[in-house]
PDB file of C-alpha atoms in Angstrom:
ATOM      1  CA  GLY A1337      -7.774 -32.329  -2.325  1.00  0.00           C
ATOM      2  CA  GLN A1338     -10.193 -31.045  -4.677  1.00  0.00           C
ATOM      3  CA  GLN A1339     -13.619 -31.041  -2.806  1.00  0.00           C
ATOM      4  CA  VAL A1340     -15.523 -29.659  -5.610  1.00  0.00           C
ATOM      5  CA  MET A1341     -15.015 -31.168  -8.984  1.00  0.00           C
ATOM      6  CA  GLN A1342     -16.372 -29.186 -12.142  1.00  0.00           C
ATOM      7  CA  ILE A1343     -16.389 -30.528 -15.634  1.00  0.00           C
ATOM      8  CA  PRO A1344     -15.953 -29.771 -18.534  1.00  0.00           C
ATOM      9  CA  GLN A1345     -12.430 -28.052 -18.189  1.00  0.00           C
ATOM     10  CA  TYR A1346     -12.556 -26.610 -21.452  1.00  0.00           C
ATOM     11  CA  GLN A1347     -15.971 -25.654 -24.030  1.00  0.00           C
ATOM     12  CA  HIS A1348     -15.452 -23.996 -27.082  1.00  0.00           C
ATOM     13  CA  VAL A1349     -18.767 -23.028 -28.959  1.00  0.00           C
ATOM     14  CA  GLN A1350     -19.979 -21.195 -31.878  1.00  0.00           C
ATOM     15  CA  GLU A1351     -21.888 -18.133 -30.822  1.00  0.00           C
ATOM     16  CA  GLY A1352     -25.293 -18.467 -30.226  1.00  0.00           C
ATOM     17  CA  GLU A1353     -24.836 -22.000 -29.043  1.00  0.00           C
ATOM     18  CA  ASP A1354     -25.889 -23.200 -25.614  1.00  0.00           C
ATOM     19  CA  PHE A1355     -23.175 -23.828 -22.822  1.00  0.00           C
ATOM     20  CA  THR A1356     -23.493 -25.737 -19.368  1.00  0.00           C
ATOM     21  CA  THR A1357     -20.508 -26.223 -16.869  1.00  0.00           C
ATOM     22  CA  TYR A1358     -21.517 -28.847 -13.646  1.00  0.00           C
ATOM     23  CA  CYS A1359     -20.110 -28.665 -10.300  1.00  0.00           C
ATOM     24  CA  ASN A1360     -20.009 -31.808  -8.330  1.00  0.00           C
ATOM     25  CA  SER A1361     -19.470 -32.782  -4.906  1.00  0.00           C
ATOM     26  CA  SER A1362     -18.816 -35.988  -2.856  1.00  0.00           C
ATOM     27  CA  THR A1363     -20.538 -34.611   0.392  1.00  0.00           C
ATOM     28  CA  THR A1364     -23.746 -32.991   0.668  1.00  0.00           C
ATOM     29  CA  LEU A1365     -23.120 -28.987   0.005  1.00  0.00           C
ATOM     30  CA  SER A1366     -24.544 -26.394   2.427  1.00  0.00           C
ATOM     31  CA  ASN A1367     -24.403 -23.828  -0.631  1.00  0.00           C
ATOM     32  CA  ILE A1368     -22.819 -23.401  -3.643  1.00  0.00           C
ATOM     33  CA  GLN A1369     -21.570 -20.097  -5.477  1.00  0.00           C
ATOM     34  CA  TRP A1370     -20.893 -19.055  -8.766  1.00  0.00           C
ATOM     35  CA  TYR A1371     -18.054 -16.707 -10.216  1.00  0.00           C
ATOM     36  CA  LYS A1372     -17.004 -15.598 -13.891  1.00  0.00           C
ATOM     37  CA  GLN A1373     -13.288 -14.182 -14.377  1.00  0.00           C
ATOM     38  CA  ARG A1374     -12.626 -12.796 -17.469  1.00  0.00           C
ATOM     39  CA  PRO A1375      -9.458 -13.613 -19.170  1.00  0.00           C
ATOM     40  CA  GLY A1376      -6.629 -11.333 -17.442  1.00  0.00           C
ATOM     41  CA  GLY A1377      -9.112 -10.596 -14.556  1.00  0.00           C
ATOM     42  CA  HIS A1378     -10.166 -11.718 -11.441  1.00  0.00           C
ATOM     43  CA  PRO A1379     -13.160 -13.637 -10.405  1.00  0.00           C
ATOM     44  CA  VAL A1380     -16.586 -12.089 -10.097  1.00  0.00           C
ATOM     45  CA  PHE A1381     -19.593 -13.094  -7.754  1.00  0.00           C
ATOM     46  CA  LEU A1382     -22.700 -14.505  -9.663  1.00  0.00           C
ATOM     47  CA  ILE A1383     -24.882 -16.036  -7.629  1.00  0.00           C
ATOM     48  CA  GLN A1384     -25.362 -17.943  -4.717  1.00  0.00           C
ATOM     49  CA  LEU A1385     -27.869 -21.345  -4.424  1.00  0.00           C
ATOM     50  CA  VAL A1386     -28.646 -22.486  -0.921  1.00  0.00           C
ATOM     51  CA  LYS A1387     -32.268 -24.477  -1.509  1.00  0.00           C
ATOM     52  CA  SER A1388     -32.337 -27.990  -2.571  1.00  0.00           C
ATOM     53  CA  GLY A1389     -33.423 -27.911  -6.087  1.00  0.00           C
ATOM     54  CA  GLU A1390     -32.946 -24.164  -6.390  1.00  0.00           C
ATOM     55  CA  VAL A1391     -33.278 -22.695  -9.518  1.00  0.00           C
ATOM     56  CA  LYS A1392     -32.081 -18.671 -10.598  1.00  0.00           C
ATOM     57  CA  LYS A1393     -31.925 -17.109 -13.628  1.00  0.00           C
ATOM     58  CA  GLN A1394     -30.054 -14.411 -14.810  1.00  0.00           C
ATOM     59  CA  LYS A1395     -31.075 -13.203 -18.048  1.00  0.00           C
ATOM     60  CA  ARG A1396     -29.474 -15.592 -20.111  1.00  0.00           C
ATOM     61  CA  LEU A1397     -27.637 -17.562 -17.464  1.00  0.00           C
ATOM     62  CA  THR A1398     -29.877 -20.270 -15.304  1.00  0.00           C
ATOM     63  CA  PHE A1399     -28.396 -21.679 -12.193  1.00  0.00           C
ATOM     64  CA  GLN A1400     -29.325 -24.821 -10.581  1.00  0.00           C
ATOM     65  CA  PHE A1401     -28.932 -26.482  -6.966  1.00  0.00           C
ATOM     66  CA  GLY A1402     -29.340 -30.239  -7.244  1.00  0.00           C
ATOM     67  CA  GLU A1403     -31.936 -32.114  -5.125  1.00  0.00           C
ATOM     68  CA  ALA A1404     -29.295 -33.798  -3.115  1.00  0.00           C
ATOM     69  CA  LYS A1405     -27.363 -30.691  -2.664  1.00  0.00           C
ATOM     70  CA  LYS A1406     -24.375 -32.644  -4.251  1.00  0.00           C
ATOM     71  CA  ASN A1407     -24.078 -30.892  -7.481  1.00  0.00           C
ATOM     72  CA  SER A1408     -24.988 -27.694  -9.344  1.00  0.00           C
ATOM     73  CA  SER A1409     -24.918 -26.156 -13.115  1.00  0.00           C
ATOM     74  CA  LEU A1410     -24.732 -23.209 -15.061  1.00  0.00           C
ATOM     75  CA  HIS A1411     -26.530 -22.999 -18.267  1.00  0.00           C
ATOM     76  CA  ILE A1412     -25.744 -19.709 -20.629  1.00  0.00           C
ATOM     77  CA  THR A1413     -28.247 -19.763 -23.498  1.00  0.00           C
ATOM     78  CA  ALA A1414     -27.318 -18.401 -27.200  1.00  0.00           C
ATOM     79  CA  THR A1415     -23.721 -17.718 -25.815  1.00  0.00           C
ATOM     80  CA  GLN A1416     -22.133 -14.425 -26.703  1.00  0.00           C
ATOM     81  CA  THR A1417     -18.752 -13.049 -27.330  1.00  0.00           C
ATOM     82  CA  THR A1418     -19.184 -11.366 -23.796  1.00  0.00           C
ATOM     83  CA  ASP A1419     -19.696 -14.742 -22.156  1.00  0.00           C
ATOM     84  CA  VAL A1420     -15.905 -15.811 -22.868  1.00  0.00           C
ATOM     85  CA  GLY A1421     -14.055 -16.584 -19.649  1.00  0.00           C
ATOM     86  CA  THR A1422     -13.969 -19.058 -17.316  1.00  0.00           C
ATOM     87  CA  TYR A1423     -16.914 -20.104 -14.766  1.00  0.00           C
ATOM     88  CA  PHE A1424     -16.205 -21.675 -11.393  1.00  0.00           C
ATOM     89  CA  CYS A1425     -17.923 -23.246  -8.651  1.00  0.00           C
ATOM     90  CA  ALA A1426     -17.128 -22.464  -5.249  1.00  0.00           C
ATOM     91  CA  LYS A1427     -18.314 -24.126  -1.999  1.00  0.00           C
ATOM     92  CA  PHE A1428     -18.345 -21.765   1.240  1.00  0.00           C
ATOM     93  CA  GLY A1429     -17.725 -21.934   4.372  1.00  0.00           C
ATOM     94  CA  GLY A1430     -16.321 -19.088   5.573  1.00  0.00           C
ATOM     95  CA  LYS A1431     -13.863 -19.535   3.048  1.00  0.00           C
ATOM     96  CA  LEU A1432     -14.112 -20.413  -0.647  1.00  0.00           C
ATOM     97  CA  ILE A1433     -13.107 -23.680  -2.206  1.00  0.00           C
ATOM     98  CA  PHE A1434     -13.218 -23.579  -5.823  1.00  0.00           C
ATOM     99  CA  GLY A1435     -13.857 -25.906  -8.467  1.00  0.00           C
ATOM    100  CA  GLN A1436     -10.497 -26.180 -11.114  1.00  0.00           C
ATOM    101  CA  GLY A1437     -13.416 -23.970 -13.556  1.00  0.00           C
ATOM    102  CA  THR A1438     -14.702 -24.376 -17.082  1.00  0.00           C
ATOM    103  CA  GLU A1439     -13.305 -22.110 -19.729  1.00  0.00           C
ATOM    104  CA  LEU A1440     -15.628 -20.977 -22.369  1.00  0.00           C
ATOM    105  CA  SER A1441     -14.374 -19.587 -25.523  1.00  0.00           C
ATOM    106  CA  VAL A1442     -16.860 -18.554 -28.118  1.00  0.00           C
ATOM    107  CA  LYS A1443     -16.313 -18.021 -31.611  1.00  0.00           C
ATOM    108  CA  PRO A1444     -18.194 -15.549 -33.718  1.00  0.00           C
TER     109      PRO A1444
ATOM    110  CA  ASP B 483     -16.860   4.189  -4.203  1.00  0.00           C
ATOM    111  CA  ALA B 484     -13.935   2.021  -4.683  1.00  0.00           C
ATOM    112  CA  GLY B 485     -13.619  -1.525  -5.053  1.00  0.00           C
ATOM    113  CA  VAL B 486     -11.233  -3.747  -3.558  1.00  0.00           C
ATOM    114  CA  THR B 487      -7.519  -2.603  -4.364  1.00  0.00           C
ATOM    115  CA  GLN B 488      -4.328  -4.350  -4.507  1.00  0.00           C
ATOM    116  CA  SER B 489      -0.942  -3.235  -4.939  1.00  0.00           C
ATOM    117  CA  PRO B 490       1.498  -3.886  -6.528  1.00  0.00           C
ATOM    118  CA  THR B 491       0.216  -5.177  -9.862  1.00  0.00           C
ATOM    119  CA  HIS B 492       2.951  -6.780 -10.962  1.00  0.00           C
ATOM    120  CA  LEU B 493       6.207  -8.070  -8.944  1.00  0.00           C
ATOM    121  CA  ILE B 494       9.216 -10.107 -10.025  1.00  0.00           C
ATOM    122  CA  LYS B 495      11.618 -11.641  -7.295  1.00  0.00           C
ATOM    123  CA  THR B 496      14.557 -14.167  -7.022  1.00  0.00           C
ATOM    124  CA  ARG B 497      14.038 -17.035  -5.195  1.00  0.00           C
ATOM    125  CA  GLY B 498      14.855 -16.941  -1.474  1.00  0.00           C
ATOM    126  CA  GLN B 499      13.910 -13.670  -1.499  1.00  0.00           C
ATOM    127  CA  GLN B 500      10.488 -12.152   0.624  1.00  0.00           C
ATOM    128  CA  VAL B 501       7.650 -10.038  -0.678  1.00  0.00           C
ATOM    129  CA  THR B 502       4.762  -8.351   0.821  1.00  0.00           C
ATOM    130  CA  LEU B 503       1.573  -8.233  -0.943  1.00  0.00           C
ATOM    131  CA  ARG B 504      -1.203  -5.169  -0.249  1.00  0.00           C
ATOM    132  CA  CYS B 505      -5.085  -5.126  -0.091  1.00  0.00           C
ATOM    133  CA  SER B 506      -7.546  -2.567   0.500  1.00  0.00           C
ATOM    134  CA  PRO B 507     -10.886  -3.790   0.996  1.00  0.00           C
ATOM    135  CA  LYS B 508     -14.014  -2.092  -0.066  1.00  0.00           C
ATOM    136  CA  SER B 509     -15.638   0.333   1.627  1.00  0.00           C
ATOM    137  CA  GLY B 510     -17.486  -1.237   4.570  1.00  0.00           C
ATOM    138  CA  HIS B 511     -16.135  -4.196   4.500  1.00  0.00           C
ATOM    139  CA  ASP B 512     -14.043  -5.789   7.666  1.00  0.00           C
ATOM    140  CA  THR B 513     -13.108  -9.338   6.650  1.00  0.00           C
ATOM    141  CA  VAL B 514     -10.162 -10.010   4.146  1.00  0.00           C
ATOM    142  CA  SER B 515      -9.453 -13.285   2.440  1.00  0.00           C
ATOM    143  CA  TRP B 516      -6.060 -13.840   0.560  1.00  0.00           C
ATOM    144  CA  TYR B 517      -6.140 -16.681  -2.096  1.00  0.00           C
ATOM    145  CA  GLN B 518      -3.319 -18.054  -4.622  1.00  0.00           C
ATOM    146  CA  GLN B 519      -4.226 -19.018  -8.428  1.00  0.00           C
ATOM    147  CA  ALA B 520      -1.593 -20.766 -10.185  1.00  0.00           C
ATOM    148  CA  LEU B 521      -2.266 -20.587 -14.231  1.00  0.00           C
ATOM    149  CA  GLY B 522      -4.837 -22.699 -15.230  1.00  0.00           C
ATOM    150  CA  GLN B 523      -6.361 -23.761 -11.939  1.00  0.00           C
ATOM    151  CA  GLY B 524      -8.967 -22.387  -9.260  1.00  0.00           C
ATOM    152  CA  PRO B 525      -7.808 -20.226  -6.339  1.00  0.00           C
ATOM    153  CA  GLN B 526      -6.832 -21.590  -3.395  1.00  0.00           C
ATOM    154  CA  PHE B 527      -7.480 -20.186   0.227  1.00  0.00           C
ATOM    155  CA  ILE B 528      -4.620 -19.086   2.234  1.00  0.00           C
ATOM    156  CA  PHE B 529      -6.095 -17.100   5.136  1.00  0.00           C
ATOM    157  CA  GLN B 530      -8.440 -15.054   6.712  1.00  0.00           C
ATOM    158  CA  TYR B 531      -8.672 -11.770   8.654  1.00  0.00           C
ATOM    159  CA  TYR B 532     -11.338 -10.102  10.927  1.00  0.00           C
ATOM    160  CA  GLU B 533     -10.891  -7.507  13.822  1.00  0.00           C
ATOM    161  CA  GLU B 534      -6.967  -8.066  12.943  1.00  0.00           C
ATOM    162  CA  GLU B 535      -6.884 -11.881  13.714  1.00  0.00           C
ATOM    163  CA  GLU B 536      -6.352 -14.302  11.734  1.00  0.00           C
ATOM    164  CA  ARG B 537      -9.284 -16.230  11.786  1.00  0.00           C
ATOM    165  CA  GLN B 538      -8.913 -19.009   8.943  1.00  0.00           C
ATOM    166  CA  ARG B 539      -6.043 -20.798   7.554  1.00  0.00           C
ATOM    167  CA  GLY B 540      -5.773 -22.891   4.571  1.00  0.00           C
ATOM    168  CA  ASN B 541      -3.139 -25.641   3.784  1.00  0.00           C
ATOM    169  CA  PHE B 542      -0.020 -23.198   3.300  1.00  0.00           C
ATOM    170  CA  PRO B 543       3.330 -23.323   5.029  1.00  0.00           C
ATOM    171  CA  ASP B 544       4.177 -20.773   7.665  1.00  0.00           C
ATOM    172  CA  ARG B 545       6.254 -19.226   5.168  1.00  0.00           C
ATOM    173  CA  PHE B 546       2.638 -17.574   4.500  1.00  0.00           C
ATOM    174  CA  SER B 547       2.039 -14.887   6.681  1.00  0.00           C
ATOM    175  CA  GLY B 548      -0.408 -11.700   7.306  1.00  0.00           C
ATOM    176  CA  HIS B 549      -1.978  -8.915   8.781  1.00  0.00           C
ATOM    177  CA  GLN B 550      -4.926  -6.876   9.315  1.00  0.00           C
ATOM    178  CA  PHE B 551      -4.430  -3.254  10.040  1.00  0.00           C
ATOM    179  CA  PRO B 552      -7.005  -1.175  12.492  1.00  0.00           C
ATOM    180  CA  ASN B 553      -8.269   0.464   9.126  1.00  0.00           C
ATOM    181  CA  TYR B 554      -9.137  -3.288   7.528  1.00  0.00           C
ATOM    182  CA  SER B 555      -6.508  -3.116   5.167  1.00  0.00           C
ATOM    183  CA  SER B 556      -4.512  -6.162   4.784  1.00  0.00           C
ATOM    184  CA  GLU B 557      -0.471  -7.663   3.722  1.00  0.00           C
ATOM    185  CA  LEU B 558       0.438 -10.873   2.737  1.00  0.00           C
ATOM    186  CA  ASN B 559       3.812 -11.878   3.488  1.00  0.00           C
ATOM    187  CA  VAL B 560       5.719 -14.281   1.931  1.00  0.00           C
ATOM    188  CA  ASN B 561       9.304 -15.609   2.952  1.00  0.00           C
ATOM    189  CA  ALA B 562      12.038 -17.665   1.206  1.00  0.00           C
ATOM    190  CA  LEU B 563      10.198 -17.362  -2.096  1.00  0.00           C
ATOM    191  CA  LEU B 564      10.239 -20.631  -4.131  1.00  0.00           C
ATOM    192  CA  LEU B 565       9.660 -21.076  -7.899  1.00  0.00           C
ATOM    193  CA  GLY B 566       6.171 -22.540  -7.453  1.00  0.00           C
ATOM    194  CA  ASP B 567       5.027 -19.630  -5.589  1.00  0.00           C
ATOM    195  CA  SER B 568       4.655 -17.489  -8.712  1.00  0.00           C
ATOM    196  CA  ALA B 569       0.967 -17.243  -9.177  1.00  0.00           C
ATOM    197  CA  LEU B 570      -1.535 -14.530  -8.969  1.00  0.00           C
ATOM    198  CA  TYR B 571      -2.443 -13.794  -5.744  1.00  0.00           C
ATOM    199  CA  LEU B 572      -6.407 -12.579  -4.880  1.00  0.00           C
ATOM    200  CA  CYS B 573      -7.421 -10.311  -2.028  1.00  0.00           C
ATOM    201  CA  ALA B 574     -11.178 -10.653  -1.117  1.00  0.00           C
ATOM    202  CA  SER B 575     -13.107  -8.497   1.013  1.00  0.00           C
ATOM    203  CA  SER B 576     -16.650  -8.708   2.589  1.00  0.00           C
ATOM    204  CA  PHE B 577     -18.634  -7.404   5.257  1.00  0.00           C
ATOM    205  CA  ASN B 578     -21.371 -10.473   6.175  1.00  0.00           C
ATOM    206  CA  LEU B 579     -19.264 -13.309   4.344  1.00  0.00           C
ATOM    207  CA  TYR B 580     -22.054 -14.050   2.084  1.00  0.00           C
ATOM    208  CA  GLU B 581     -20.510 -12.144  -1.157  1.00  0.00           C
ATOM    209  CA  GLN B 582     -16.746 -12.044  -1.677  1.00  0.00           C
ATOM    210  CA  TYR B 583     -15.085  -9.438  -3.794  1.00  0.00           C
ATOM    211  CA  PHE B 584     -12.405  -9.714  -5.388  1.00  0.00           C
ATOM    212  CA  GLY B 585      -9.294  -7.245  -6.026  1.00  0.00           C
ATOM    213  CA  PRO B 586      -7.490  -7.461  -9.582  1.00  0.00           C
ATOM    214  CA  GLY B 587      -5.142  -9.386  -7.971  1.00  0.00           C
ATOM    215  CA  THR B 588      -1.032  -9.015  -7.865  1.00  0.00           C
ATOM    216  CA  ARG B 589       0.923 -11.120 -10.253  1.00  0.00           C
ATOM    217  CA  LEU B 590       3.799 -12.645  -8.393  1.00  0.00           C
ATOM    218  CA  THR B 591       6.557 -14.057 -10.745  1.00  0.00           C
ATOM    219  CA  VAL B 592       9.576 -16.119  -8.856  1.00  0.00           C
ATOM    220  CA  THR B 593      12.720 -16.719 -10.872  1.00  0.00           C
TER     221      THR B 593
END
């Protein structure tokens, strides 16, 4: 069964609005990875978080790992049309266990 | 430096047939993992190869088998194809298992 739950499934925003996707696990995670998959493309690694409460930033993207290491989030500030795609979280233990993904659409 | 390459790009097969998909890892990578991604879903882990041995396997039937060659390239074989096997098949390579690089995938359609 699914070990990593991701919400929302879809998010439609106006360009310039912010976007957040959440990843939750019922068990403690040793790490969480985030991937972006453009329409018709393949998953591309964005980042890995391993420490409790860790926050990492990549330009307009902010990644957080919860204090209990059971949840994570990806926040995009001021979305652009280039942000369109599906964002996946995944737990990694030699193999990747992906969440269902959040599909982001951005209206110009 | 070429990234992960996969062939073919697209494939159409009939139920009951067999298919072989191929993957060449990124230069310097020695571990290859295969994933199945159904439409609208996250990728599902099939198996992983390292040093020509299957190291881990996901919850897929024995109809799914694989191989890794001495040059680290890999094949995924699926026998007795079912309609439900229609999906995007992704190959991912890595060196230290930290950052996995995905190939463009093979889109398999079973009719």
